[in-house]
Amino acid sequence: MLNNRRCYLVTGGAGFIGSNYIHYMFRKYGNQIHIINVDVLTYAGNLENLKDLEKWDNYTFIRADITDKEAISRIFSEYDIDRVVHFAAESHVDRSITNPEVFVRTNVLGTAVMLNCARDAWELPDGSYRENKKFLHVSTDEVYGSLPDDGESFFRETTPYQPHSPYSASKAGSDMLVKAYMDTYHFPANITNTSNNYGPYQFPEKLIPLLINNALQGKDLPVYGDGRNIRDWLYVDDHAKGIDMVQEQGRLFETYNIGGHNEKRNIEIVHIVIETLLELLPEDDPRRKNVSTDLIRYVGDRKGHDRRYAIAPDKIKAEIGWEPETTFAEGIKKTIRWYLEHQDWLKGVTSGGYQKYYDSMYGNR
Ligand code: NAD
Ligand code: DAU
């Protein structure tokens, strides 16, 4: 507790989901909480996402690497942390295929450091833990591998892990570490495995913001393989709400899958983005002429491309009462409207390093 406020240590809070989660938590709890956002600010971390909070006395930003044991344990000794919500990770599958090592370092070693520091701060001499301390590890449905394209099978909490990409293998490794801490030390934690998020502040290397950004500029819309791979899309605020509900109402030591019940083939997403842009752009906006299905380009497939992801969020609904609230029609409009109103943000994150990344990733497809 800090000044009688519940104290959160959020890792990776300057990234896409982390910054949406921090906004959600302040909307929900206001002055009753203090959030310490620990982020090293890789290309994916952006303090612009949280600019409105900078002057609040119950928000603290600390630039630190989660693999840096000393820096993280210092934070635990300076603050009486009640909750850890661990988002920080390398998160992009394509980058993991070209550069796997940093994924292992951040996602596996970084999680081990977070677990160790929290355990050191929270464990009592008799092996029990200080009251009401909880760690939530944010993970992905990609650890379960790929589903057949049958519309009938789903990822459940009992589905065996079968990760295919270096990204999902590193997330599976981090999940296993959390499970090991729970089994070995009775460490008070939960794991959430979630499907594809979309919404404001998502870096435009991921499918939906990449399509929006390219279409507005009249650039090709790259579709991997046959475009019929399926993802289960979840609006990011619904995810933030699910994380908070699991941490406060879930059973400790349990895993909960969080999914949108919203399966779409990639090519459907491409058409929806084009149609929504045309619906939202004013008649006299010069960018309208750029937006067209003529931009669609089928390109080489992603290596080891998982065919279908789909979560059955039955456990979280039955035990906690969480359900996705935002329909895709509503969520995609909110998202595209946000990008149209935040073109400066988009320009900021796509200058410099992004251009190099884009050229090397898509140059020879
Ligand atoms: P993101 O890439 O947008 O953000 C990651 C954040 O972590 C960035 O702010 C980055 O600066 C920070 N970070 C990276 N390495 C760090 C380090 N060594 N030390 C401290 N900070 C570091 O990612 P996201 O899409 O917001 O994903 C957040 C979490 O949710 C990840 O753990 C990811 O695996 C998981 N997840 C994402 C999705 C999705 O659809 N995006 C779905 C399910 C689960
Ligand atoms: O399922 C949860 C996961 O969702 C998270 O754990 C990851 O952090 C997150 O990045 C996301 O992974 P995906 O690989 O599913 O997301 P991405 O946006 O990269 O791709 C979505 C689908 O679109 C996938 O089938 C690949 C395809 N795609 C992607 C890009 C960037 C394209 O066809 N063209 C593209 O240019």
Short mmCIF file of C-alpha atoms and ligand atoms in Angstrom, two decimals:
data_model
loop_
_atom_site.label_atom_id
_atom_site.label_comp_id
_atom_site.label_asym_id
_atom_site.label_seq_id
_atom_site.Cartn_x
_atom_site.Cartn_y
_atom_site.Cartn_z
CA MET A 1 0.00 0.00 0.00
CA LEU A 2 1.20 3.51 -0.76
CA ASN A 3 -0.62 6.33 1.04
CA ASN A 4 -3.47 3.86 1.59
CA ARG A 5 -3.67 3.22 -2.11
CA ARG A 6 -3.28 -0.26 -3.55
CA CYS A 7 0.10 -0.21 -5.29
CA TYR A 8 0.54 -1.80 -8.75
CA LEU A 9 3.79 -2.58 -10.49
CA VAL A 10 2.91 -2.79 -14.18
CA THR A 11 5.68 -3.95 -16.54
CA GLY A 12 5.57 -2.91 -20.19
CA GLY A 13 2.99 -0.22 -19.46
CA ALA A 14 4.23 1.98 -22.30
CA GLY A 15 3.28 -0.65 -24.89
CA PHE A 16 -0.04 -1.29 -26.57
CA ILE A 17 -2.00 -3.37 -24.05
CA GLY A 18 -0.13 -2.04 -21.00
CA SER A 19 -1.01 1.59 -21.74
CA ASN A 20 -4.64 0.74 -22.45
CA TYR A 21 -4.72 -1.26 -19.20
CA ILE A 22 -3.27 1.66 -17.19
CA HIS A 23 -5.90 4.03 -18.64
CA TYR A 24 -8.62 1.49 -17.89
CA MET A 25 -7.45 1.06 -14.28
CA PHE A 26 -7.39 4.81 -13.61
CA ARG A 27 -10.86 5.18 -15.16
CA LYS A 28 -12.08 2.42 -12.87
CA TYR A 29 -10.25 3.08 -9.59
CA GLY A 30 -9.06 6.70 -9.88
CA ASN A 31 -7.35 7.80 -6.69
CA GLN A 32 -7.67 4.46 -4.92
CA ILE A 33 -4.64 3.04 -6.71
CA HIS A 34 -1.02 3.96 -7.41
CA ILE A 35 0.53 2.57 -10.59
CA ILE A 36 4.27 2.22 -11.09
CA ASN A 37 4.96 1.62 -14.76
CA VAL A 38 8.29 -0.11 -15.38
CA ASP A 39 9.32 -0.11 -19.02
CA VAL A 40 12.68 -0.03 -20.80
CA LEU A 41 11.09 1.71 -23.84
CA THR A 42 12.00 -0.49 -26.78
CA TYR A 43 10.71 0.53 -30.24
CA ALA A 44 7.27 -0.68 -28.98
CA GLY A 45 7.17 1.44 -25.83
CA ASN A 46 6.00 5.02 -26.14
CA LEU A 47 5.50 7.48 -23.29
CA GLU A 48 3.20 9.54 -25.52
CA ASN A 49 0.61 6.83 -24.78
CA LEU A 50 0.49 7.98 -21.14
CA LYS A 51 1.21 11.69 -21.44
CA ASP A 52 -2.02 12.69 -19.72
CA LEU A 53 -0.91 10.88 -16.53
CA GLU A 54 2.56 12.38 -16.19
CA LYS A 55 1.64 14.92 -13.52
CA TRP A 56 -0.52 12.65 -11.37
CA ASP A 57 0.92 11.86 -7.95
CA ASN A 58 -0.46 8.31 -8.11
CA TYR A 59 1.34 7.44 -11.36
CA THR A 60 5.10 6.82 -11.49
CA PHE A 61 7.18 5.89 -14.53
CA ILE A 62 10.49 4.10 -14.03
CA ARG A 63 12.68 3.29 -16.99
CA ALA A 64 14.19 -0.12 -16.29
CA ASP A 65 14.87 -3.41 -18.01
CA ILE A 66 13.03 -6.38 -16.51
CA THR A 67 16.15 -8.51 -16.98
CA ASP A 68 18.04 -6.14 -14.67
CA LYS A 69 17.78 -7.86 -11.28
CA GLU A 70 19.19 -4.97 -9.30
CA ALA A 71 16.91 -2.36 -10.81
CA ILE A 72 13.81 -4.48 -10.29
CA SER A 73 14.64 -5.48 -6.70
CA ARG A 74 15.32 -1.81 -5.91
CA ILE A 75 11.77 -0.99 -7.02
CA PHE A 76 10.39 -3.69 -4.73
CA SER A 77 12.38 -2.34 -1.79
CA GLU A 78 11.36 1.29 -2.44
CA TYR A 79 7.66 0.60 -2.86
CA ASP A 80 5.30 -1.73 -1.03
CA ILE A 81 3.92 -3.44 -4.12
CA ASP A 82 0.54 -5.19 -3.77
CA ARG A 83 -0.01 -6.29 -7.36
CA VAL A 84 2.29 -7.11 -10.23
CA VAL A 85 0.76 -7.13 -13.71
CA HIS A 86 3.44 -8.37 -16.05
CA PHE A 87 3.01 -7.31 -19.69
CA ALA A 88 6.60 -6.51 -20.70
CA ALA A 89 7.69 -8.71 -23.58
CA GLU A 90 8.89 -8.81 -27.13
CA SER A 91 5.54 -9.37 -28.79
CA HIS A 92 5.82 -9.56 -32.59
CA VAL A 93 5.92 -13.00 -34.21
CA ASP A 94 7.64 -11.83 -37.43
CA ARG A 95 10.46 -10.19 -35.47
CA SER A 96 10.90 -13.40 -33.45
CA ILE A 97 11.44 -15.33 -36.68
CA THR A 98 14.30 -13.04 -37.74
CA ASN A 99 15.77 -12.39 -34.29
CA PRO A 100 14.77 -15.01 -31.70
CA GLU A 101 17.40 -14.33 -29.01
CA VAL A 102 15.99 -11.11 -27.62
CA PHE A 103 12.65 -12.92 -27.22
CA VAL A 104 14.25 -15.53 -24.98
CA ARG A 105 16.08 -12.87 -22.98
CA THR A 106 13.14 -10.57 -22.34
CA ASN A 107 10.29 -13.04 -22.22
CA VAL A 108 11.95 -15.90 -20.33
CA LEU A 109 14.78 -14.33 -18.32
CA GLY A 110 12.76 -11.13 -17.71
CA THR A 111 9.86 -13.16 -16.30
CA ALA A 112 12.24 -15.13 -14.07
CA VAL A 113 13.65 -11.87 -12.68
CA MET A 114 10.16 -10.47 -12.05
CA LEU A 115 9.10 -13.66 -10.25
CA ASN A 116 12.24 -13.81 -8.14
CA CYS A 117 12.09 -10.17 -7.06
CA ALA A 118 8.39 -10.42 -6.18
CA ARG A 119 9.00 -13.61 -4.21
CA ASP A 120 11.92 -12.02 -2.33
CA ALA A 121 9.74 -9.07 -1.40
CA TRP A 122 6.61 -11.01 -0.48
CA GLU A 123 7.69 -14.35 1.04
CA LEU A 124 7.78 -14.71 4.84
CA PRO A 125 10.36 -16.84 6.70
CA ASP A 126 7.86 -19.71 7.09
CA GLY A 127 7.31 -19.90 3.31
CA SER A 128 3.90 -18.23 3.37
CA TYR A 129 3.34 -14.83 1.76
CA ARG A 130 2.47 -11.38 3.00
CA GLU A 131 -1.28 -10.87 2.89
CA ASN A 132 -3.05 -9.98 -0.32
CA LYS A 133 -0.05 -9.89 -2.66
CA LYS A 134 -0.68 -11.11 -6.21
CA PHE A 135 1.22 -11.51 -9.47
CA LEU A 136 -0.56 -11.74 -12.82
CA HIS A 137 1.35 -12.96 -15.86
CA VAL A 138 -0.12 -11.80 -19.17
CA SER A 139 0.31 -14.42 -21.85
CA THR A 140 -1.00 -15.49 -25.21
CA ASP A 141 -3.18 -18.16 -26.81
CA GLU A 142 -0.31 -18.82 -29.24
CA VAL A 143 1.26 -21.14 -26.64
CA TYR A 144 -1.44 -23.68 -27.55
CA GLY A 145 -0.28 -23.89 -31.18
CA SER A 146 -2.69 -24.03 -34.08
CA LEU A 147 -6.27 -25.31 -34.40
CA PRO A 148 -7.76 -27.10 -37.40
CA ASP A 149 -9.84 -24.91 -39.67
CA ASP A 150 -13.08 -26.58 -38.54
CA GLY A 151 -14.85 -23.86 -36.52
CA GLU A 152 -15.52 -26.45 -33.84
CA SER A 153 -12.35 -26.98 -31.81
CA PHE A 154 -11.20 -24.33 -29.32
CA PHE A 155 -8.30 -23.54 -27.02
CA ARG A 156 -9.16 -24.31 -23.41
CA GLU A 157 -7.08 -23.99 -20.25
CA THR A 158 -6.46 -27.75 -20.48
CA THR A 159 -5.18 -27.67 -24.09
CA PRO A 160 -1.56 -28.94 -24.20
CA TYR A 161 1.10 -26.39 -25.08
CA GLN A 162 2.46 -26.67 -28.62
CA PRO A 163 4.11 -23.38 -29.52
CA HIS A 164 5.47 -22.98 -33.06
CA SER A 165 7.17 -19.60 -33.37
CA PRO A 166 10.15 -18.42 -31.31
CA TYR A 167 7.78 -15.81 -29.85
CA SER A 168 5.21 -18.35 -28.68
CA ALA A 169 7.94 -20.73 -27.49
CA SER A 170 9.39 -17.95 -25.34
CA LYS A 171 5.94 -17.10 -23.95
CA ALA A 172 5.34 -20.80 -23.24
CA GLY A 173 8.67 -20.83 -21.37
CA SER A 174 7.59 -17.83 -19.32
CA ASP A 175 4.23 -19.46 -18.51
CA MET A 176 6.04 -22.61 -17.38
CA LEU A 177 8.22 -20.56 -15.05
CA VAL A 178 5.13 -18.99 -13.46
CA LYS A 179 3.59 -22.46 -13.08
CA ALA A 180 6.85 -23.72 -11.53
CA TYR A 181 6.83 -20.86 -9.02
CA MET A 182 3.26 -21.66 -8.07
CA ASP A 183 4.02 -25.39 -7.70
CA THR A 184 7.40 -25.06 -6.00
CA TYR A 185 7.00 -21.99 -3.81
CA HIS A 186 3.20 -21.69 -3.64
CA PHE A 187 3.80 -18.27 -5.20
CA PRO A 188 0.52 -16.28 -5.40
CA ALA A 189 -0.04 -15.89 -9.15
CA ASN A 190 -2.42 -16.20 -12.06
CA ILE A 191 -1.80 -16.62 -15.78
CA THR A 192 -4.05 -15.24 -18.49
CA ASN A 193 -3.79 -16.48 -22.09
CA THR A 194 -5.46 -14.09 -24.49
CA SER A 195 -6.32 -13.91 -28.17
CA ASN A 196 -5.41 -11.14 -30.66
CA ASN A 197 -6.05 -7.67 -29.25
CA TYR A 198 -6.84 -4.58 -31.30
CA GLY A 199 -7.50 -0.96 -30.38
CA PRO A 200 -5.72 2.39 -29.89
CA TYR A 201 -1.93 2.67 -29.41
CA GLN A 202 -1.10 -0.56 -31.24
CA PHE A 203 2.23 -0.39 -33.06
CA PRO A 204 1.69 -0.54 -36.85
CA GLU A 205 3.73 -3.71 -37.35
CA LYS A 206 0.63 -5.70 -36.27
CA LEU A 207 -2.02 -6.52 -38.87
CA ILE A 208 -4.83 -4.03 -38.11
CA PRO A 209 -2.81 -0.82 -37.56
CA LEU A 210 -0.49 -1.79 -40.43
CA LEU A 211 -3.48 -2.03 -42.78
CA ILE A 212 -4.88 1.31 -41.58
CA ASN A 213 -1.54 3.07 -41.95
CA ASN A 214 -0.79 1.62 -45.39
CA ALA A 215 -4.28 2.15 -46.80
CA LEU A 216 -4.27 5.83 -45.81
CA GLN A 217 -1.01 6.26 -47.73
CA GLY A 218 -2.07 4.20 -50.74
CA LYS A 219 0.56 1.54 -49.97
CA ASP A 220 0.17 -2.21 -50.57
CA LEU A 221 -1.83 -4.22 -48.04
CA PRO A 222 0.32 -7.36 -47.57
CA VAL A 223 -1.67 -10.55 -47.01
CA TYR A 224 0.41 -13.57 -45.98
CA GLY A 225 -0.20 -16.88 -47.78
CA ASP A 226 -3.78 -17.46 -48.87
CA GLY A 227 -5.18 -14.89 -46.40
CA ARG A 228 -7.48 -17.51 -44.86
CA ASN A 229 -5.72 -17.86 -41.51
CA ILE A 230 -8.06 -17.18 -38.62
CA ARG A 231 -7.52 -15.04 -35.53
CA ASP A 232 -9.93 -14.41 -32.64
CA TRP A 233 -10.07 -10.62 -32.18
CA LEU A 234 -10.63 -8.96 -28.80
CA TYR A 235 -11.03 -5.24 -28.15
CA VAL A 236 -8.21 -4.16 -25.84
CA ASP A 237 -10.44 -2.57 -23.16
CA ASP A 238 -12.29 -5.87 -22.77
CA HIS A 239 -8.91 -7.52 -22.21
CA ALA A 240 -7.95 -4.90 -19.59
CA LYS A 241 -11.21 -5.51 -17.77
CA GLY A 242 -10.65 -9.30 -17.89
CA ILE A 243 -7.15 -8.97 -16.40
CA ASP A 244 -8.45 -6.89 -13.50
CA MET A 245 -11.35 -9.28 -12.89
CA VAL A 246 -9.05 -12.32 -12.88
CA GLN A 247 -6.68 -10.65 -10.44
CA GLU A 248 -9.41 -9.55 -8.04
CA GLN A 249 -12.01 -12.31 -8.41
CA GLY A 250 -10.20 -15.30 -9.90
CA ARG A 251 -8.93 -18.26 -7.92
CA LEU A 252 -5.22 -17.93 -7.20
CA PHE A 253 -2.91 -20.38 -9.02
CA GLU A 254 -5.39 -20.72 -11.90
CA THR A 255 -5.04 -19.97 -15.60
CA TYR A 256 -7.85 -18.15 -17.39
CA ASN A 257 -8.20 -17.86 -21.17
CA ILE A 258 -9.56 -14.52 -22.38
CA GLY A 259 -11.01 -14.54 -25.91
CA GLY A 260 -13.26 -12.45 -28.08
CA HIS A 261 -15.51 -15.16 -29.57
CA ASN A 262 -14.81 -13.28 -32.73
CA GLU A 263 -13.07 -15.38 -35.35
CA LYS A 264 -12.19 -13.74 -38.63
CA ARG A 265 -10.05 -14.74 -41.59
CA ASN A 266 -7.27 -12.24 -42.30
CA ILE A 267 -8.70 -11.36 -45.70
CA GLU A 268 -12.04 -10.49 -44.04
CA ILE A 269 -10.16 -8.11 -41.74
CA VAL A 270 -8.56 -6.45 -44.78
CA HIS A 271 -11.96 -5.83 -46.38
CA ILE A 272 -13.51 -4.60 -43.12
CA VAL A 273 -10.67 -2.11 -42.60
CA ILE A 274 -11.05 -0.76 -46.16
CA GLU A 275 -14.85 -0.46 -45.84
CA THR A 276 -14.65 1.20 -42.42
CA LEU A 277 -12.04 3.69 -43.57
CA LEU A 278 -14.27 4.66 -46.51
CA GLU A 279 -17.23 5.00 -44.16
CA LEU A 280 -15.36 7.22 -41.68
CA LEU A 281 -13.23 9.40 -43.95
CA PRO A 282 -15.05 12.64 -44.88
CA GLU A 283 -16.00 13.02 -48.58
CA ASP A 284 -13.47 15.82 -49.10
CA ASP A 285 -10.54 14.05 -47.36
CA PRO A 286 -7.77 13.62 -49.97
CA ARG A 287 -6.78 10.24 -48.46
CA ARG A 288 -10.07 8.69 -49.60
CA LYS A 289 -8.75 8.21 -53.12
CA ASN A 290 -5.89 6.07 -51.74
CA VAL A 291 -8.15 3.57 -49.99
CA SER A 292 -9.15 0.72 -52.27
CA THR A 293 -9.19 -3.07 -52.60
CA ASP A 294 -6.67 -2.59 -55.45
CA LEU A 295 -4.03 -2.26 -52.71
CA ILE A 296 -4.42 -5.89 -51.60
CA ARG A 297 -1.23 -7.91 -52.33
CA TYR A 298 -0.86 -11.59 -51.57
CA VAL A 299 2.74 -12.08 -50.41
CA GLY A 300 4.91 -15.00 -49.24
CA ASP A 301 3.61 -16.77 -46.16
CA ARG A 302 4.96 -16.36 -42.62
CA LYS A 303 7.25 -19.29 -41.72
CA GLY A 304 5.42 -21.79 -39.50
CA HIS A 305 2.24 -19.70 -39.83
CA ASP A 306 -0.41 -20.96 -37.38
CA ARG A 307 -3.69 -21.58 -39.19
CA ARG A 308 -6.35 -20.82 -36.63
CA TYR A 309 -6.62 -19.45 -33.10
CA ALA A 310 -9.91 -19.52 -31.18
CA ILE A 311 -10.54 -19.39 -27.47
CA ALA A 312 -13.54 -20.79 -25.62
CA PRO A 313 -13.71 -18.30 -22.73
CA ASP A 314 -16.07 -20.56 -20.77
CA LYS A 315 -14.05 -20.76 -17.54
CA ILE A 316 -13.68 -17.00 -17.07
CA LYS A 317 -17.38 -16.54 -17.84
CA ALA A 318 -18.55 -19.27 -15.46
CA GLU A 319 -16.24 -18.41 -12.55
CA ILE A 320 -15.87 -14.67 -12.83
CA GLY A 321 -18.67 -13.48 -15.08
CA TRP A 322 -16.36 -11.86 -17.68
CA GLU A 323 -17.54 -11.71 -21.28
CA PRO A 324 -16.36 -9.65 -24.24
CA GLU A 325 -18.55 -6.53 -24.44
CA THR A 326 -17.39 -4.80 -27.60
CA THR A 327 -18.64 -6.16 -30.90
CA PHE A 328 -16.11 -6.20 -33.71
CA ALA A 329 -18.24 -3.72 -35.71
CA GLU A 330 -18.11 -1.29 -32.80
CA GLY A 331 -14.47 -1.96 -31.85
CA ILE A 332 -13.05 -1.57 -35.33
CA LYS A 333 -14.86 1.75 -35.78
CA LYS A 334 -13.52 3.05 -32.46
CA THR A 335 -10.04 1.88 -33.43
CA ILE A 336 -10.02 3.39 -36.90
CA ARG A 337 -11.52 6.65 -35.60
CA TRP A 338 -8.70 6.77 -33.01
CA TYR A 339 -6.03 6.32 -35.69
CA LEU A 340 -7.64 8.98 -37.90
CA GLU A 341 -7.64 11.40 -34.96
CA HIS A 342 -4.07 10.53 -33.93
CA GLN A 343 -2.15 10.80 -37.18
CA ASP A 344 0.70 12.56 -35.32
CA TRP A 345 1.10 9.53 -33.06
CA LEU A 346 1.21 7.28 -36.12
CA LYS A 347 3.74 9.54 -37.86
CA GLY A 348 5.88 9.63 -34.70
CA VAL A 349 6.10 5.85 -34.36
CA THR A 350 6.58 5.17 -38.07
CA SER A 351 9.49 7.54 -38.59
CA GLY A 352 13.11 6.38 -38.23
CA GLY A 353 13.53 2.78 -37.14
CA TYR A 354 10.10 1.67 -38.30
CA GLN A 355 10.87 2.51 -41.92
CA LYS A 356 14.01 0.34 -41.81
CA TYR A 357 12.06 -2.50 -40.19
CA TYR A 358 9.32 -2.24 -42.81
CA ASP A 359 11.77 -2.26 -45.72
CA SER A 360 13.69 -5.25 -44.38
CA MET A 361 10.55 -7.22 -43.49
CA TYR A 362 8.49 -6.50 -46.59
CA GLY A 363 11.17 -5.46 -49.11
CA ASN A 364 11.72 -8.90 -50.58
CA ARG A 365 8.32 -10.54 -50.03
P1 NAD B 1 3.99 -4.33 -27.06
O1 NAD B 1 5.10 -4.86 -27.90
O2 NAD B 1 3.09 -3.29 -27.63
O3 NAD B 1 4.58 -3.72 -25.70
C1 NAD B 1 5.61 -4.35 -24.98
C2 NAD B 1 6.14 -3.35 -23.95
O4 NAD B 1 7.16 -4.02 -23.18
C3 NAD B 1 6.81 -2.13 -24.59
O5 NAD B 1 6.40 -0.95 -23.94
C4 NAD B 1 8.30 -2.38 -24.39
O6 NAD B 1 9.06 -1.18 -24.28
C5 NAD B 1 8.29 -3.16 -23.08
N1 NAD B 1 9.49 -4.00 -22.94
C6 NAD B 1 10.02 -4.85 -23.86
N2 NAD B 1 11.14 -5.41 -23.38
C7 NAD B 1 11.30 -4.93 -22.12
C8 NAD B 1 12.28 -5.15 -21.10
N3 NAD B 1 13.31 -5.98 -21.31
N4 NAD B 1 12.13 -4.49 -19.93
C9 NAD B 1 11.09 -3.64 -19.72
N5 NAD B 1 10.16 -3.39 -20.66
C10 NAD B 1 10.25 -4.04 -21.85
O7 NAD B 1 3.18 -5.60 -26.58
P2 NAD B 1 1.61 -5.78 -26.35
O8 NAD B 1 0.99 -6.15 -27.63
O9 NAD B 1 1.11 -4.66 -25.57
O10 NAD B 1 1.64 -7.10 -25.45
C11 NAD B 1 1.75 -7.02 -24.03
C12 NAD B 1 1.75 -8.42 -23.44
O11 NAD B 1 0.55 -9.09 -23.79
C13 NAD B 1 2.90 -9.30 -23.94
O12 NAD B 1 3.34 -10.07 -22.86
C14 NAD B 1 2.23 -10.18 -25.01
O13 NAD B 1 2.89 -11.41 -25.10
C15 NAD B 1 0.85 -10.32 -24.44
N6 NAD B 1 -0.23 -10.54 -25.42
C16 NAD B 1 -0.39 -9.70 -26.48
C17 NAD B 1 -1.46 -9.89 -27.35
C18 NAD B 1 -1.71 -8.97 -28.52
O14 NAD B 1 -2.60 -9.24 -29.32
N7 NAD B 1 -0.97 -7.88 -28.67
C19 NAD B 1 -2.35 -10.95 -27.13
C20 NAD B 1 -2.13 -11.82 -26.05
C21 NAD B 1 -1.08 -11.58 -25.19
O1 DAU B 2 -2.93 -14.49 -30.50
C1 DAU B 2 -2.31 -13.55 -29.68
C2 DAU B 2 -1.12 -12.94 -30.40
O2 DAU B 2 -1.64 -12.08 -31.40
C3 DAU B 2 -0.18 -12.18 -29.46
O3 DAU B 2 0.37 -13.05 -28.53
C4 DAU B 2 0.94 -11.49 -30.26
O4 DAU B 2 1.73 -10.69 -29.38
C5 DAU B 2 0.28 -10.59 -31.29
O5 DAU B 2 1.29 -9.99 -32.09
C6 DAU B 2 -0.67 -11.39 -32.18
O6 DAU B 2 0.06 -12.34 -33.00
P1 DAU B 2 -0.33 -12.60 -34.54
O7 DAU B 2 0.84 -13.14 -35.23
O8 DAU B 2 -1.61 -13.35 -34.66
O9 DAU B 2 -0.63 -11.06 -35.00
P2 DAU B 2 -0.22 -10.23 -36.30
O10 DAU B 2 -0.96 -8.93 -36.21
O11 DAU B 2 1.25 -10.19 -36.51
O12 DAU B 2 -0.86 -11.08 -37.48
C7 DAU B 2 -2.24 -11.40 -37.52
C8 DAU B 2 -2.48 -12.28 -38.73
O13 DAU B 2 -2.30 -11.49 -39.92
C9 DAU B 2 -1.52 -13.44 -38.85
O14 DAU B 2 -2.21 -14.56 -39.39
C10 DAU B 2 -0.46 -12.96 -39.85
C11 DAU B 2 -1.27 -12.04 -40.76
N1 DAU B 2 -0.53 -10.87 -41.33
C12 DAU B 2 0.19 -10.09 -40.48
C13 DAU B 2 0.86 -8.99 -40.95
C14 DAU B 2 1.67 -8.11 -40.02
C15 DAU B 2 -0.62 -10.58 -42.68
O15 DAU B 2 -1.31 -11.30 -43.45
N2 DAU B 2 0.05 -9.49 -43.16
C16 DAU B 2 0.81 -8.68 -42.36
O16 DAU B 2 1.43 -7.72 -42.87
#
